[in-house]
Amino acid sequence: MVKVCVVGASGGIGQPLSLLLKLNPYVSELALYDVRLAPGVAQDLSHINTNSNVTGYSKDDIEGALKGSQVVVIPAGVPRKPGMSRDDLFKINAGIIKGIVTSIGEYAPNSRILIISNPVNSTVPIAVEQLKAMGKLQPGNVMGVTTLDIVRAETFLVDYLANVKKSPTRQYDKTAISKEVTVIGGHSGKTIVPVVRNELYIDSLQDQYAEFIHRVQFGGDEVVKAKDGAGSATLSMALAGYRFTETILRSIHREATTPIPTFVYLPGISNGRQIQKKLRNEALEYFSLPVRLVDGRVSAIDASVLDHLSAKEQEMVHTAIQELLGSIDKGKKFVIGSS
Ligand code: NAI
């Protein structure tokens, strides 16, 4: 049984994510931490009659929340408003993540750390550098959550295919189609690279393929605009964050899991150097690719998806890498420059 800690548990993502985790049978203790309201959210969830115990911790007790946690999920920090890019969040969220990860290094150094806070392309490097500086880095434990891009890609692919003539959706069910798409790269605009495994689908989409790609890369903007200043994706993100966390929990319980993409520190993973070579950029330290998990930690990267990229997908990977290098560097410098 596992103690899971949600840091940022009272927020738009944190609350529905905590609700979903309250329903998971593998969670024995759900520790909710936030700088505001966490004891109230915990009290509310504690009235649900699933087996886990829920505890809420206030601002001055992150130690109590983290101690004994095997999994820490972090949706803490400010979300976007219309007109903002994820990078615009750096100024505030970089410091928040650095502070939270410092506490994790002190109180739960062996936990799997699942980072939702944006910009993921920089917050994951901040976490890694901070743990490195503390002598506490276990690279396989630090994962940037990019699952929402996959959820969107699956949804949009099915939506588009449903509208084209001679659509393969007439022959296959939606779940089967959703397995034919994944997303690699990073988690922001052009760093998001949707990969459609079955060329038949790309052929079917024709001129809607470009639209599909754009919607996956910039789908977050649709939500930010529609919420009109009240934040970004929360409910779909809670589902995506849950899907990722659930996979980690299943792996901890020795269940077989299929490789799931996450944004990781390549040099710290067993076959990371090979992946850097495969991506033809040995200076690239972070990238999201499907990973193999052992005990809920990244044990190796499954880069087979890179072997079958179309020319267009290869071009998108190249563009993603150019942008990622800057965001990664910004995250690293935030820690190295301030230590
Ligand atoms: P929100 O503002 O509704 O909630 C954030 C919560 O974090 C608040 O309850 C706040 O009190 C708390 N918080 C702030 N500083 C904290 C600290 N030092 N320690 C603990 N808690 C702290 O924001 P929302 O919508 O839940 O988004 C949270 C983050 O997730 C944002 O950075 C957003 O950009 C990101 N996000 C990431 C996605 C992804 O795909 N990875 C998708 C959508 C959002």
Short mmCIF file of C-alpha atoms and ligand atoms in Angstrom, two decimals:
data_model
loop_
_atom_site.label_atom_id
_atom_site.label_comp_id
_atom_site.label_asym_id
_atom_site.label_seq_id
_atom_site.Cartn_x
_atom_site.Cartn_y
_atom_site.Cartn_z
CA MET A 1 0.00 0.00 0.00
CA VAL A 2 1.22 3.45 -0.85
CA LYS A 3 1.22 6.94 0.64
CA VAL A 4 0.63 9.49 -2.10
CA CYS A 5 1.15 13.20 -1.47
CA VAL A 6 -0.47 15.86 -3.67
CA VAL A 7 1.32 19.22 -3.43
CA GLY A 8 -1.00 21.99 -4.60
CA ALA A 9 -4.00 19.88 -3.61
CA SER A 10 -6.49 22.75 -3.20
CA GLY A 11 -6.14 24.08 -6.74
CA GLY A 12 -8.16 23.60 -9.91
CA ILE A 13 -6.21 20.45 -10.79
CA GLY A 14 -5.34 19.41 -7.26
CA GLN A 15 -8.91 18.94 -6.04
CA PRO A 16 -10.30 16.69 -8.80
CA LEU A 17 -6.96 14.82 -8.97
CA SER A 18 -7.18 14.16 -5.23
CA LEU A 19 -10.77 12.98 -5.66
CA LEU A 20 -9.70 10.47 -8.31
CA LEU A 21 -6.81 9.29 -6.14
CA LYS A 22 -9.24 8.81 -3.22
CA LEU A 23 -10.97 6.21 -5.40
CA ASN A 24 -7.77 4.27 -6.19
CA PRO A 25 -7.51 0.99 -4.27
CA TYR A 26 -3.69 1.05 -4.23
CA VAL A 27 -3.57 4.27 -2.21
CA SER A 28 -3.53 3.65 1.54
CA GLU A 29 -2.82 7.23 2.60
CA LEU A 30 -3.57 10.38 0.66
CA ALA A 31 -1.68 13.39 2.04
CA LEU A 32 -2.93 16.73 0.77
CA TYR A 33 -0.66 19.75 1.01
CA ASP A 34 -1.21 23.31 -0.17
CA VAL A 35 -0.39 26.77 1.07
CA ARG A 36 -4.14 27.25 1.56
CA LEU A 37 -7.24 25.14 2.22
CA ALA A 38 -5.71 21.63 2.20
CA PRO A 39 -7.17 20.54 5.59
CA GLY A 40 -10.63 21.54 4.31
CA VAL A 41 -10.26 19.61 1.05
CA ALA A 42 -8.99 16.60 3.03
CA GLN A 43 -11.95 16.78 5.44
CA ASP A 44 -14.34 16.83 2.49
CA LEU A 45 -12.70 13.82 0.78
CA SER A 46 -12.46 11.91 4.07
CA HIS A 47 -16.25 11.43 4.00
CA ILE A 48 -15.93 9.17 0.95
CA ASN A 49 -16.00 5.56 2.04
CA THR A 50 -13.03 4.15 0.17
CA ASN A 51 -10.26 2.49 2.16
CA SER A 52 -7.58 5.18 2.07
CA ASN A 53 -7.05 7.69 4.87
CA VAL A 54 -6.94 11.33 3.82
CA THR A 55 -4.93 13.88 5.75
CA GLY A 56 -4.64 17.62 5.10
CA TYR A 57 -1.54 19.63 5.93
CA SER A 58 -1.33 23.38 6.24
CA LYS A 59 1.34 25.70 4.92
CA ASP A 60 3.83 25.15 7.74
CA ASP A 61 3.73 21.33 7.69
CA ILE A 62 5.06 20.16 4.34
CA GLU A 63 7.31 17.79 6.33
CA GLY A 64 4.30 15.92 7.71
CA ALA A 65 2.75 15.69 4.26
CA LEU A 66 5.88 14.40 2.57
CA LYS A 67 7.32 12.04 5.20
CA GLY A 68 6.76 8.42 4.18
CA SER A 69 5.34 9.34 0.75
CA GLN A 70 6.29 6.98 -2.03
CA VAL A 71 4.68 9.11 -4.74
CA VAL A 72 4.50 12.93 -4.81
CA VAL A 73 2.35 14.58 -7.46
CA ILE A 74 2.85 18.33 -7.94
CA PRO A 75 0.13 20.52 -9.49
CA ALA A 76 1.24 23.61 -7.49
CA GLY A 77 1.73 27.05 -8.97
CA VAL A 78 -0.06 29.62 -11.06
CA PRO A 79 -1.93 28.67 -14.25
CA ARG A 80 -2.09 30.67 -17.51
CA LYS A 81 -4.41 33.53 -18.35
CA PRO A 82 -5.42 34.45 -21.93
CA GLY A 83 -2.46 35.69 -23.97
CA MET A 84 0.11 33.96 -21.75
CA SER A 85 2.44 31.19 -22.86
CA ARG A 86 3.55 28.47 -20.44
CA ASP A 87 6.96 30.17 -20.39
CA ASP A 88 5.34 33.31 -18.94
CA LEU A 89 4.66 31.26 -15.79
CA PHE A 90 8.37 30.66 -15.23
CA LYS A 91 8.90 33.75 -13.07
CA ILE A 92 6.54 32.51 -10.35
CA ASN A 93 6.49 28.74 -10.76
CA ALA A 94 10.27 28.25 -10.96
CA GLY A 95 10.67 29.36 -7.34
CA ILE A 96 7.65 27.35 -6.21
CA ILE A 97 9.01 24.14 -7.75
CA LYS A 98 12.51 24.72 -6.42
CA GLY A 99 11.11 25.16 -2.90
CA ILE A 100 8.86 22.09 -3.07
CA VAL A 101 11.61 19.88 -4.51
CA THR A 102 14.01 21.03 -1.79
CA SER A 103 11.48 19.77 0.77
CA ILE A 104 11.10 16.49 -1.13
CA GLY A 105 14.90 16.07 -1.10
CA GLU A 106 14.81 16.53 2.68
CA TYR A 107 11.71 14.56 3.69
CA ALA A 108 10.90 12.08 0.89
CA PRO A 109 14.14 11.62 -1.09
CA ASN A 110 13.16 8.19 -2.46
CA SER A 111 9.72 9.19 -3.72
CA ARG A 112 8.67 9.21 -7.35
CA ILE A 113 8.20 12.90 -8.22
CA LEU A 114 5.50 13.65 -10.81
CA ILE A 115 5.66 17.26 -11.98
CA ILE A 116 2.55 18.85 -13.47
CA SER A 117 3.45 22.51 -12.78
CA ASN A 118 4.27 24.51 -15.89
CA PRO A 119 6.40 25.21 -17.79
CA VAL A 120 7.18 21.47 -17.56
CA ASN A 121 10.03 21.95 -20.09
CA SER A 122 11.80 24.05 -17.42
CA THR A 123 10.34 22.86 -14.10
CA VAL A 124 11.67 19.30 -14.60
CA PRO A 125 15.25 20.58 -15.19
CA ILE A 126 14.83 22.79 -12.08
CA ALA A 127 13.83 19.74 -10.03
CA VAL A 128 16.71 17.63 -11.34
CA GLU A 129 19.32 20.35 -10.79
CA GLN A 130 18.04 21.09 -7.29
CA LEU A 131 18.14 17.41 -6.28
CA LYS A 132 21.60 17.11 -7.86
CA ALA A 133 22.79 20.09 -5.80
CA MET A 134 21.46 18.38 -2.66
CA GLY A 135 23.14 15.07 -3.60
CA LYS A 136 19.68 13.47 -3.68
CA LEU A 137 19.04 12.94 -7.40
CA GLN A 138 17.62 9.58 -8.48
CA PRO A 139 16.95 10.37 -12.17
CA GLY A 140 14.41 7.57 -12.68
CA ASN A 141 12.21 9.15 -10.02
CA VAL A 142 11.70 12.54 -11.67
CA MET A 143 8.97 12.63 -14.32
CA GLY A 144 7.33 15.53 -16.14
CA VAL A 145 3.64 14.81 -16.73
CA THR A 146 2.83 15.24 -20.44
CA THR A 147 -0.18 12.90 -20.44
CA LEU A 148 -2.70 15.65 -21.21
CA ASP A 149 -1.15 16.04 -24.66
CA ILE A 150 -1.74 12.33 -25.25
CA VAL A 151 -5.33 12.52 -23.99
CA ARG A 152 -5.94 15.42 -26.38
CA ALA A 153 -4.25 13.67 -29.31
CA GLU A 154 -6.40 10.57 -28.77
CA THR A 155 -9.59 12.62 -28.52
CA PHE A 156 -8.88 14.87 -31.50
CA LEU A 157 -7.74 12.02 -33.76
CA VAL A 158 -11.00 10.21 -33.20
CA ASP A 159 -12.98 13.45 -33.68
CA TYR A 160 -11.30 14.26 -36.99
CA LEU A 161 -11.52 10.73 -38.32
CA ALA A 162 -15.21 10.63 -37.51
CA ASN A 163 -15.70 13.51 -39.93
CA VAL A 164 -13.81 12.22 -42.95
CA LYS A 165 -15.26 10.08 -45.69
CA LYS A 166 -14.21 6.42 -45.76
CA SER A 167 -13.14 6.91 -42.18
CA PRO A 168 -11.39 4.00 -40.48
CA THR A 169 -13.49 4.87 -37.40
CA ARG A 170 -16.25 3.00 -39.11
CA GLN A 171 -14.15 -0.14 -38.87
CA TYR A 172 -12.44 0.25 -35.51
CA ASP A 173 -13.64 1.36 -32.13
CA LYS A 174 -12.46 4.58 -30.53
CA THR A 175 -10.26 2.90 -27.96
CA ALA A 176 -8.40 1.00 -30.67
CA ILE A 177 -7.77 4.21 -32.61
CA SER A 178 -6.52 6.03 -29.54
CA LYS A 179 -3.74 3.45 -29.22
CA GLU A 180 -2.49 4.52 -32.64
CA VAL A 181 -1.35 7.95 -31.49
CA THR A 182 1.18 9.11 -28.95
CA VAL A 183 2.99 12.35 -28.16
CA ILE A 184 6.72 12.86 -27.67
CA GLY A 185 9.03 15.88 -27.26
CA GLY A 186 8.08 18.46 -24.64
CA HIS A 187 4.99 20.07 -23.16
CA SER A 188 4.53 23.44 -24.85
CA GLY A 189 3.44 24.52 -28.34
CA LYS A 190 5.83 23.33 -31.03
CA THR A 191 7.74 21.12 -28.60
CA ILE A 192 4.65 18.87 -28.51
CA VAL A 193 5.08 16.25 -31.25
CA PRO A 194 2.04 14.04 -31.96
CA VAL A 195 2.99 10.78 -33.65
CA VAL A 196 0.33 8.83 -35.51
CA ARG A 197 1.48 5.23 -35.78
CA ASN A 198 -0.92 4.11 -38.49
CA GLU A 199 -0.29 5.90 -41.79
CA LEU A 200 -3.78 4.97 -42.91
CA TYR A 201 -5.11 7.54 -40.46
CA ILE A 202 -2.81 10.30 -41.69
CA ASP A 203 -3.90 9.53 -45.28
CA SER A 204 -7.54 9.66 -44.22
CA LEU A 205 -7.11 13.02 -42.52
CA GLN A 206 -5.57 14.63 -45.64
CA ASP A 207 -5.62 18.42 -45.23
CA GLN A 208 -7.07 18.06 -41.73
CA TYR A 209 -3.80 16.47 -40.57
CA ALA A 210 -2.18 19.92 -40.16
CA GLU A 211 -5.22 21.10 -38.20
CA PHE A 212 -5.05 18.02 -35.99
CA ILE A 213 -1.37 18.69 -35.21
CA HIS A 214 -2.09 22.33 -34.41
CA ARG A 215 -4.94 21.45 -32.05
CA VAL A 216 -2.80 18.99 -30.11
CA GLN A 217 0.04 21.52 -29.84
CA PHE A 218 -2.16 24.47 -28.91
CA GLY A 219 -5.24 22.75 -27.42
CA GLY A 220 -4.40 24.23 -24.03
CA ASP A 221 -5.00 27.73 -25.48
CA GLU A 222 -8.57 26.76 -26.39
CA VAL A 223 -9.29 26.06 -22.72
CA VAL A 224 -7.47 29.17 -21.45
CA LYS A 225 -9.49 31.32 -23.88
CA ALA A 226 -12.82 29.70 -23.02
CA LYS A 227 -12.19 30.07 -19.27
CA ASP A 228 -11.62 33.77 -19.95
CA GLY A 229 -9.09 34.58 -17.25
CA ALA A 230 -10.14 31.94 -14.73
CA GLY A 231 -7.26 29.57 -15.48
CA SER A 232 -6.26 26.70 -17.75
CA ALA A 233 -7.20 23.03 -18.13
CA THR A 234 -8.04 21.52 -14.75
CA LEU A 235 -10.55 18.68 -15.18
CA SER A 236 -8.98 17.09 -18.26
CA MET A 237 -5.59 17.60 -16.59
CA ALA A 238 -6.79 15.93 -13.41
CA LEU A 239 -7.84 12.93 -15.51
CA ALA A 240 -4.49 12.94 -17.33
CA GLY A 241 -2.54 13.34 -14.08
CA TYR A 242 -4.54 10.51 -12.58
CA ARG A 243 -3.92 8.27 -15.57
CA PHE A 244 -0.17 8.81 -15.21
CA THR A 245 -0.15 8.39 -11.42
CA GLU A 246 -2.27 5.25 -11.68
CA THR A 247 0.31 3.72 -14.04
CA ILE A 248 3.04 4.47 -11.49
CA LEU A 249 0.93 2.88 -8.73
CA ARG A 250 0.28 -0.23 -10.83
CA SER A 251 4.01 -0.56 -11.52
CA ILE A 252 4.77 -0.23 -7.78
CA HIS A 253 2.34 -3.13 -7.29
CA ARG A 254 4.26 -5.25 -9.82
CA GLU A 255 1.55 -5.07 -12.49
CA ALA A 256 2.73 -5.07 -16.09
CA THR A 257 2.40 -1.60 -17.63
CA THR A 258 2.79 -0.53 -21.24
CA PRO A 259 5.43 2.18 -21.83
CA ILE A 260 3.99 5.64 -21.14
CA PRO A 261 5.57 8.91 -22.32
CA THR A 262 7.07 11.25 -19.75
CA PHE A 263 9.57 14.13 -19.84
CA VAL A 264 12.80 12.74 -18.35
CA TYR A 265 16.46 13.54 -17.73
CA LEU A 266 18.10 11.45 -20.45
CA PRO A 267 21.71 11.22 -19.13
CA GLY A 268 20.37 9.73 -15.89
CA ILE A 269 18.45 6.87 -17.56
CA SER A 270 20.19 3.58 -18.46
CA ASN A 271 19.85 3.95 -22.25
CA GLY A 272 19.54 7.77 -22.25
CA ARG A 273 22.84 8.36 -24.05
CA GLN A 274 21.72 6.09 -26.90
CA ILE A 275 18.53 8.10 -27.16
CA GLN A 276 20.47 11.37 -27.37
CA LYS A 277 22.41 9.87 -30.29
CA LYS A 278 19.20 8.66 -31.89
CA LEU A 279 17.78 12.19 -31.61
CA ARG A 280 21.03 13.43 -33.20
CA ASN A 281 21.63 15.93 -30.43
CA GLU A 282 23.90 14.86 -27.62
CA ALA A 283 23.46 18.21 -25.85
CA LEU A 284 19.74 17.55 -25.42
CA GLU A 285 19.29 16.45 -21.82
CA TYR A 286 15.50 16.15 -21.57
CA PHE A 287 12.84 14.72 -23.86
CA SER A 288 9.52 13.00 -23.47
CA LEU A 289 9.38 9.43 -24.80
CA PRO A 290 7.58 6.26 -23.71
CA VAL A 291 9.39 4.78 -20.71
CA ARG A 292 9.56 1.34 -19.14
CA LEU A 293 8.79 1.37 -15.44
CA VAL A 294 10.11 -0.89 -12.71
CA ASP A 295 8.71 -0.30 -9.22
CA GLY A 296 7.16 2.95 -10.44
CA ARG A 297 10.52 4.37 -11.54
CA VAL A 298 11.87 4.92 -15.06
CA SER A 299 14.21 2.03 -15.81
CA ALA A 300 14.68 2.55 -19.55
CA ILE A 301 13.34 4.50 -22.49
CA ASP A 302 11.44 2.74 -25.22
CA ALA A 303 12.44 4.75 -28.26
CA SER A 304 10.98 2.41 -30.88
CA VAL A 305 8.57 5.19 -31.84
CA LEU A 306 11.56 7.11 -33.27
CA ASP A 307 12.25 4.33 -35.79
CA HIS A 308 9.07 4.89 -37.76
CA LEU A 309 8.69 8.66 -37.94
CA SER A 310 7.39 10.22 -41.15
CA ALA A 311 9.35 13.09 -42.74
CA LYS A 312 6.86 15.57 -41.23
CA GLU A 313 7.23 14.01 -37.76
CA GLN A 314 11.03 14.13 -38.03
CA GLU A 315 10.80 17.81 -38.92
CA MET A 316 8.56 18.41 -35.87
CA VAL A 317 11.09 16.60 -33.63
CA HIS A 318 13.85 18.85 -34.98
CA THR A 319 11.81 22.01 -34.30
CA ALA A 320 10.91 20.73 -30.81
CA ILE A 321 14.56 20.11 -29.93
CA GLN A 322 15.59 23.65 -30.93
CA GLU A 323 12.96 25.18 -28.63
CA LEU A 324 13.52 22.69 -25.81
CA LEU A 325 17.23 23.49 -25.56
CA GLY A 326 16.40 27.08 -24.51
CA SER A 327 13.70 26.12 -21.97
CA ILE A 328 15.93 23.44 -20.42
CA ASP A 329 18.83 25.85 -20.16
CA LYS A 330 16.60 28.44 -18.49
CA GLY A 331 15.52 25.89 -15.87
CA LYS A 332 19.08 24.71 -15.22
CA LYS A 333 20.40 28.26 -14.89
CA PHE A 334 17.65 29.12 -12.41
CA VAL A 335 19.18 26.62 -9.98
CA ILE A 336 22.84 26.74 -10.87
CA GLY A 337 22.83 30.53 -11.03
CA SER A 338 21.10 30.87 -7.69
CA SER A 339 22.87 28.20 -5.66
P1 NAI B 1 -4.57 26.74 -9.38
O1 NAI B 1 -4.12 28.15 -9.17
O2 NAI B 1 -6.02 26.47 -9.47
O3 NAI B 1 -3.95 25.82 -8.24
C1 NAI B 1 -2.62 25.86 -7.88
C2 NAI B 1 -2.53 25.54 -6.41
O4 NAI B 1 -1.14 25.54 -6.04
C3 NAI B 1 -3.24 26.57 -5.51
O5 NAI B 1 -4.16 25.91 -4.65
C4 NAI B 1 -2.10 27.22 -4.74
O6 NAI B 1 -2.47 27.61 -3.42
C5 NAI B 1 -1.08 26.10 -4.74
N1 NAI B 1 0.28 26.54 -4.45
C6 NAI B 1 0.92 27.65 -4.84
N2 NAI B 1 2.16 27.68 -4.34
C7 NAI B 1 2.32 26.55 -3.62
C8 NAI B 1 3.38 26.00 -2.87
N3 NAI B 1 4.55 26.62 -2.75
N4 NAI B 1 3.19 24.82 -2.26
C9 NAI B 1 2.00 24.17 -2.37
N5 NAI B 1 0.96 24.63 -3.07
C10 NAI B 1 1.11 25.81 -3.69
O7 NAI B 1 -3.82 26.22 -10.70
P2 NAI B 1 -4.15 24.90 -11.56
O8 NAI B 1 -5.08 25.23 -12.64
O9 NAI B 1 -4.46 23.80 -10.63
O10 NAI B 1 -2.71 24.64 -12.25
C11 NAI B 1 -1.59 24.26 -11.49
C12 NAI B 1 -0.36 24.13 -12.37
O11 NAI B 1 -0.51 23.08 -13.32
C13 NAI B 1 -0.06 25.39 -13.20
O12 NAI B 1 1.32 25.63 -13.19
C14 NAI B 1 -0.52 25.00 -14.59
O13 NAI B 1 0.15 25.73 -15.60
C15 NAI B 1 -0.12 23.56 -14.61
N6 NAI B 1 -0.78 22.75 -15.66
C16 NAI B 1 -0.06 21.73 -16.21
C17 NAI B 1 -0.58 20.94 -17.20
C18 NAI B 1 0.22 19.84 -17.78
O14 NAI B 1 -0.21 19.26 -18.79
N7 NAI B 1 1.35 19.44 -17.21
C19 NAI B 1 -1.94 21.18 -17.72
C20 NAI B 1 -2.65 22.23 -17.04
C21 NAI B 1 -2.06 23.00 -16.06
#
